[in-house]
């Protein structure tokens, strides 16, 4: 399997067994693309036309609230990102998705994703697993924002995805956990001392 697909293949095989026909479908229907730091892959007000798998790099999805950018989602290597509601319903997006760093990605249109699921049982099962994980993640994230303190949210992010804390600018981490950057600096000092 081509180099840009090898990490994706390994990722999928954590969940389902791939047959050679599945791998051929992936290589036919997914397209490798690169983007630079700051590139917008989904603009607020436009329709999200692709789902992206991040091979390398970091991305974020955000919306505006009272004039402030609110980070809804962070994505790093071996994760998917898009404006999900827009992508699945084919409507205008209420959020933007932008590259935090240069990224190497695989992308697929909604029509091709539907075709992939129709033609491969294994990949359809993988899609169900990913959809379940996305729902569980969003449910847990909503609960965490309500029930955990800012310190607990930061510690949880640090424990679950330390690479995010190491590679993503602090203002995006702060927005993601629901605090101001100066509050995150105070929280980080508590963990260092």
mmCIF file of C-alpha atoms in Angstrom:
data_model
loop_
_atom_site.group_PDB
_atom_site.id
_atom_site.type_symbol
_atom_site.label_atom_id
_atom_site.label_comp_id
_atom_site.label_asym_id
_atom_site.label_seq_id
_atom_site.Cartn_x
_atom_site.Cartn_y
_atom_site.Cartn_z
ATOM 1 C CA UNK A 1 0.000 0.000 0.000
ATOM 2 C CA UNK A 2 1.316 3.443 -0.947
ATOM 3 C CA UNK A 3 3.232 5.326 1.784
ATOM 4 C CA UNK A 4 0.536 7.959 2.441
ATOM 5 C CA UNK A 5 -1.923 5.128 3.078
ATOM 6 C CA UNK A 6 0.239 2.872 5.273
ATOM 7 C CA UNK A 7 -0.478 4.709 8.552
ATOM 8 C CA UNK A 8 -4.183 4.784 7.732
ATOM 9 C CA UNK A 9 -4.149 1.068 6.995
ATOM 10 C CA UNK A 10 -2.475 0.345 10.342
ATOM 11 C CA UNK A 11 -4.985 2.563 12.109
ATOM 12 C CA UNK A 12 -7.972 0.773 10.545
ATOM 13 C CA UNK A 13 -6.525 -2.642 11.327
ATOM 14 C CA UNK A 14 -6.698 -1.851 15.042
ATOM 15 C CA UNK A 15 -10.457 -2.184 14.618
ATOM 16 C CA UNK A 16 -11.175 -4.466 11.630
ATOM 17 C CA UNK A 17 -9.315 -6.830 9.339
ATOM 18 C CA UNK A 18 -8.697 -5.415 5.864
ATOM 19 C CA UNK A 19 -8.836 -7.541 2.744
ATOM 20 C CA UNK A 20 -6.941 -6.612 -0.412
ATOM 21 C CA UNK A 21 -10.224 -5.436 -2.004
ATOM 22 C CA UNK A 22 -10.739 -3.099 0.996
ATOM 23 C CA UNK A 23 -7.255 -1.663 0.561
ATOM 24 C CA UNK A 24 -7.911 -1.122 -3.143
ATOM 25 C CA UNK A 25 -11.131 0.750 -2.326
ATOM 26 C CA UNK A 26 -9.296 2.976 0.149
ATOM 27 C CA UNK A 27 -6.610 3.836 -2.378
ATOM 28 C CA UNK A 28 -9.232 4.524 -5.038
ATOM 29 C CA UNK A 29 -11.648 6.630 -2.969
ATOM 30 C CA UNK A 30 -9.344 8.509 -0.570
ATOM 31 C CA UNK A 31 -7.122 11.250 -1.935
ATOM 32 C CA UNK A 32 -3.781 12.256 -0.356
ATOM 33 C CA UNK A 33 -3.459 16.022 0.161
ATOM 34 C CA UNK A 34 -1.139 18.354 2.029
ATOM 35 C CA UNK A 35 -1.812 21.703 3.613
ATOM 36 C CA UNK A 36 0.283 24.425 5.172
ATOM 37 C CA UNK A 37 -0.014 25.950 8.611
ATOM 38 C CA UNK A 38 -3.016 28.284 8.597
ATOM 39 C CA UNK A 39 -4.762 26.697 5.612
ATOM 40 C CA UNK A 40 -8.534 26.584 6.048
ATOM 41 C CA UNK A 41 -9.985 23.254 4.910
ATOM 42 C CA UNK A 42 -13.556 24.124 5.870
ATOM 43 C CA UNK A 43 -14.646 27.756 5.994
ATOM 44 C CA UNK A 44 -17.531 28.845 8.178
ATOM 45 C CA UNK A 45 -20.582 29.370 5.945
ATOM 46 C CA UNK A 46 -19.434 26.899 3.297
ATOM 47 C CA UNK A 47 -20.250 23.207 3.067
ATOM 48 C CA UNK A 48 -17.723 20.658 4.311
ATOM 49 C CA UNK A 49 -17.101 18.534 1.226
ATOM 50 C CA UNK A 50 -14.509 16.137 2.671
ATOM 51 C CA UNK A 51 -13.741 14.066 5.744
ATOM 52 C CA UNK A 52 -10.012 14.169 6.548
ATOM 53 C CA UNK A 53 -7.738 11.592 8.143
ATOM 54 C CA UNK A 54 -4.667 13.268 9.630
ATOM 55 C CA UNK A 55 -1.474 11.349 8.877
ATOM 56 C CA UNK A 56 0.809 14.074 10.229
ATOM 57 C CA UNK A 57 0.220 17.473 11.758
ATOM 58 C CA UNK A 58 -2.452 19.108 13.881
ATOM 59 C CA UNK A 59 -5.782 20.775 13.068
ATOM 60 C CA UNK A 60 -8.625 22.405 14.940
ATOM 61 C CA UNK A 61 -12.298 23.163 14.403
ATOM 62 C CA UNK A 62 -13.680 26.350 15.917
ATOM 63 C CA UNK A 63 -16.651 28.681 15.934
ATOM 64 C CA UNK A 64 -17.218 32.234 17.149
ATOM 65 C CA UNK A 65 -19.108 33.073 20.316
ATOM 66 C CA UNK A 66 -19.458 36.706 21.417
ATOM 67 C CA UNK A 67 -16.612 37.593 19.059
ATOM 68 C CA UNK A 68 -14.249 34.987 20.539
ATOM 69 C CA UNK A 69 -12.923 31.888 18.811
ATOM 70 C CA UNK A 70 -14.032 28.747 20.638
ATOM 71 C CA UNK A 71 -12.114 25.584 19.790
ATOM 72 C CA UNK A 72 -14.580 22.703 19.400
ATOM 73 C CA UNK A 73 -12.232 19.953 18.305
ATOM 74 C CA UNK A 74 -8.517 19.240 18.113
ATOM 75 C CA UNK A 75 -7.100 16.671 15.727
ATOM 76 C CA UNK A 76 -3.660 15.147 15.498
ATOM 77 C CA UNK A 77 -2.028 12.157 13.816
ATOM 78 C CA UNK A 78 -4.321 9.142 13.374
ATOM 79 C CA UNK A 79 -7.554 11.040 13.823
ATOM 80 C CA UNK A 80 -10.378 12.299 11.640
ATOM 81 C CA UNK A 81 -11.564 15.874 11.332
ATOM 82 C CA UNK A 82 -14.108 17.908 9.399
ATOM 83 C CA UNK A 83 -17.124 20.052 10.199
ATOM 84 C CA UNK A 84 -19.115 16.874 10.908
ATOM 85 C CA UNK A 85 -22.638 18.292 10.903
ATOM 86 C CA UNK A 86 -22.034 20.085 7.611
ATOM 87 C CA UNK A 87 -20.343 17.040 6.066
ATOM 88 C CA UNK A 88 -23.067 14.558 6.982
ATOM 89 C CA UNK A 89 -26.072 16.808 6.299
ATOM 90 C CA UNK A 90 -24.542 18.657 3.327
ATOM 91 C CA UNK A 91 -25.414 22.033 4.799
ATOM 92 C CA UNK A 92 -23.438 25.201 5.503
ATOM 93 C CA UNK A 93 -20.925 24.874 8.306
ATOM 94 C CA UNK A 94 -21.218 26.912 11.493
ATOM 95 C CA UNK A 95 -17.531 26.277 12.210
ATOM 96 C CA UNK A 96 -14.173 26.486 10.451
ATOM 97 C CA UNK A 97 -11.478 23.819 10.303
ATOM 98 C CA UNK A 98 -7.899 25.056 10.010
ATOM 99 C CA UNK A 99 -4.393 23.586 10.027
ATOM 100 C CA UNK A 100 -2.441 24.447 13.167
ATOM 101 C CA UNK A 101 0.702 23.014 11.542
ATOM 102 C CA UNK A 102 1.592 21.717 8.103
ATOM 103 C CA UNK A 103 -0.375 18.485 7.592
ATOM 104 C CA UNK A 104 -0.402 15.407 5.396
ATOM 105 C CA UNK A 105 -3.965 14.187 5.043
ATOM 106 C CA UNK A 106 -6.197 11.703 3.303
ATOM 107 C CA UNK A 107 -9.611 13.014 2.296
ATOM 108 C CA UNK A 108 -12.849 11.520 1.042
ATOM 109 C CA UNK A 109 -16.102 13.027 -0.200
ATOM 110 C CA UNK A 110 -19.420 12.044 1.377
ATOM 111 C CA UNK A 111 -20.521 10.292 -1.829
ATOM 112 C CA UNK A 112 -17.309 8.258 -1.903
ATOM 113 C CA UNK A 113 -17.582 7.432 1.803
ATOM 114 C CA UNK A 114 -21.111 6.125 1.235
ATOM 115 C CA UNK A 115 -19.822 4.102 -1.732
ATOM 116 C CA UNK A 116 -16.992 2.701 0.419
ATOM 117 C CA UNK A 117 -19.485 1.557 3.054
ATOM 118 C CA UNK A 118 -21.761 -0.046 0.443
ATOM 119 C CA UNK A 119 -18.898 -1.949 -1.185
ATOM 120 C CA UNK A 120 -17.018 -3.169 1.905
ATOM 121 C CA UNK A 121 -18.550 -4.814 4.952
ATOM 122 C CA UNK A 122 -15.275 -4.425 6.891
ATOM 123 C CA UNK A 123 -15.052 -0.709 6.162
ATOM 124 C CA UNK A 124 -18.739 -0.242 6.990
ATOM 125 C CA UNK A 125 -18.071 -1.847 10.382
ATOM 126 C CA UNK A 126 -15.061 0.452 10.798
ATOM 127 C CA UNK A 127 -17.326 3.436 9.988
ATOM 128 C CA UNK A 128 -19.814 2.342 12.658
ATOM 129 C CA UNK A 129 -17.004 2.028 15.209
ATOM 130 C CA UNK A 130 -15.717 5.514 14.313
ATOM 131 C CA UNK A 131 -19.229 7.002 14.536
ATOM 132 C CA UNK A 132 -19.709 5.376 17.946
ATOM 133 C CA UNK A 133 -16.356 6.716 19.151
ATOM 134 C CA UNK A 134 -17.244 10.207 17.910
ATOM 135 C CA UNK A 135 -20.588 10.151 19.768
ATOM 136 C CA UNK A 136 -18.981 8.824 22.957
ATOM 137 C CA UNK A 137 -16.200 11.412 22.753
ATOM 138 C CA UNK A 138 -18.641 14.308 22.265
ATOM 139 C CA UNK A 139 -20.900 13.083 25.054
ATOM 140 C CA UNK A 140 -17.942 12.780 27.435
ATOM 141 C CA UNK A 141 -16.526 16.157 26.369
ATOM 142 C CA UNK A 142 -19.875 17.862 27.039
ATOM 143 C CA UNK A 143 -20.082 16.198 30.441
ATOM 144 C CA UNK A 144 -16.479 17.144 31.269
ATOM 145 C CA UNK A 145 -17.091 20.812 30.448
ATOM 146 C CA UNK A 146 -19.991 20.815 32.918
ATOM 147 C CA UNK A 147 -18.711 18.593 35.723
ATOM 148 C CA UNK A 148 -14.909 18.901 35.795
ATOM 149 C CA UNK A 149 -12.899 21.879 36.996
ATOM 150 C CA UNK A 150 -10.547 23.598 34.554
ATOM 151 C CA UNK A 151 -7.624 21.901 36.300
ATOM 152 C CA UNK A 152 -9.263 18.484 35.905
ATOM 153 C CA UNK A 153 -10.014 19.127 32.217
ATOM 154 C CA UNK A 154 -6.397 20.131 31.578
ATOM 155 C CA UNK A 155 -5.056 17.111 33.487
ATOM 156 C CA UNK A 156 -7.363 14.804 31.519
ATOM 157 C CA UNK A 157 -6.154 16.260 28.199
ATOM 158 C CA UNK A 158 -2.556 15.972 29.395
ATOM 159 C CA UNK A 159 -3.064 12.313 30.333
ATOM 160 C CA UNK A 160 -5.075 11.259 27.257
ATOM 161 C CA UNK A 161 -3.271 13.213 24.526
ATOM 162 C CA UNK A 162 -0.010 14.676 25.862
ATOM 163 C CA UNK A 163 1.160 15.342 22.299
ATOM 164 C CA UNK A 164 -1.611 17.954 21.968
ATOM 165 C CA UNK A 165 -0.306 19.847 24.989
ATOM 166 C CA UNK A 166 3.234 19.604 23.599
ATOM 167 C CA UNK A 167 2.461 20.582 19.975
ATOM 168 C CA UNK A 168 -0.623 22.828 19.963
ATOM 169 C CA UNK A 169 -0.389 26.538 20.928
ATOM 170 C CA UNK A 170 -1.665 27.268 24.415
ATOM 171 C CA UNK A 171 -4.400 29.673 23.294
ATOM 172 C CA UNK A 172 -6.092 26.788 21.423
ATOM 173 C CA UNK A 173 -5.662 24.410 24.363
ATOM 174 C CA UNK A 174 -7.151 27.061 26.675
ATOM 175 C CA UNK A 175 -10.124 27.608 24.376
ATOM 176 C CA UNK A 176 -10.625 23.856 24.021
ATOM 177 C CA UNK A 177 -10.811 23.273 27.782
ATOM 178 C CA UNK A 178 -12.954 26.382 28.262
ATOM 179 C CA UNK A 179 -10.585 28.819 29.992
ATOM 180 C CA UNK A 180 -8.730 32.033 29.178
ATOM 181 C CA UNK A 181 -5.034 31.662 28.238
ATOM 182 C CA UNK A 182 -3.934 33.391 31.467
ATOM 183 C CA UNK A 183 -5.956 30.875 33.502
ATOM 184 C CA UNK A 184 -4.285 28.015 31.631
ATOM 185 C CA UNK A 185 -0.872 29.524 32.418
ATOM 186 C CA UNK A 186 -1.795 29.539 36.121
ATOM 187 C CA UNK A 187 -3.018 25.924 35.918
ATOM 188 C CA UNK A 188 0.173 24.823 34.162
ATOM 189 C CA UNK A 189 2.318 26.499 36.837
ATOM 190 C CA UNK A 190 0.480 24.459 39.485
ATOM 191 C CA UNK A 191 1.442 21.228 37.725
ATOM 192 C CA UNK A 192 5.069 22.303 37.243
ATOM 193 C CA UNK A 193 5.673 23.355 40.861
#
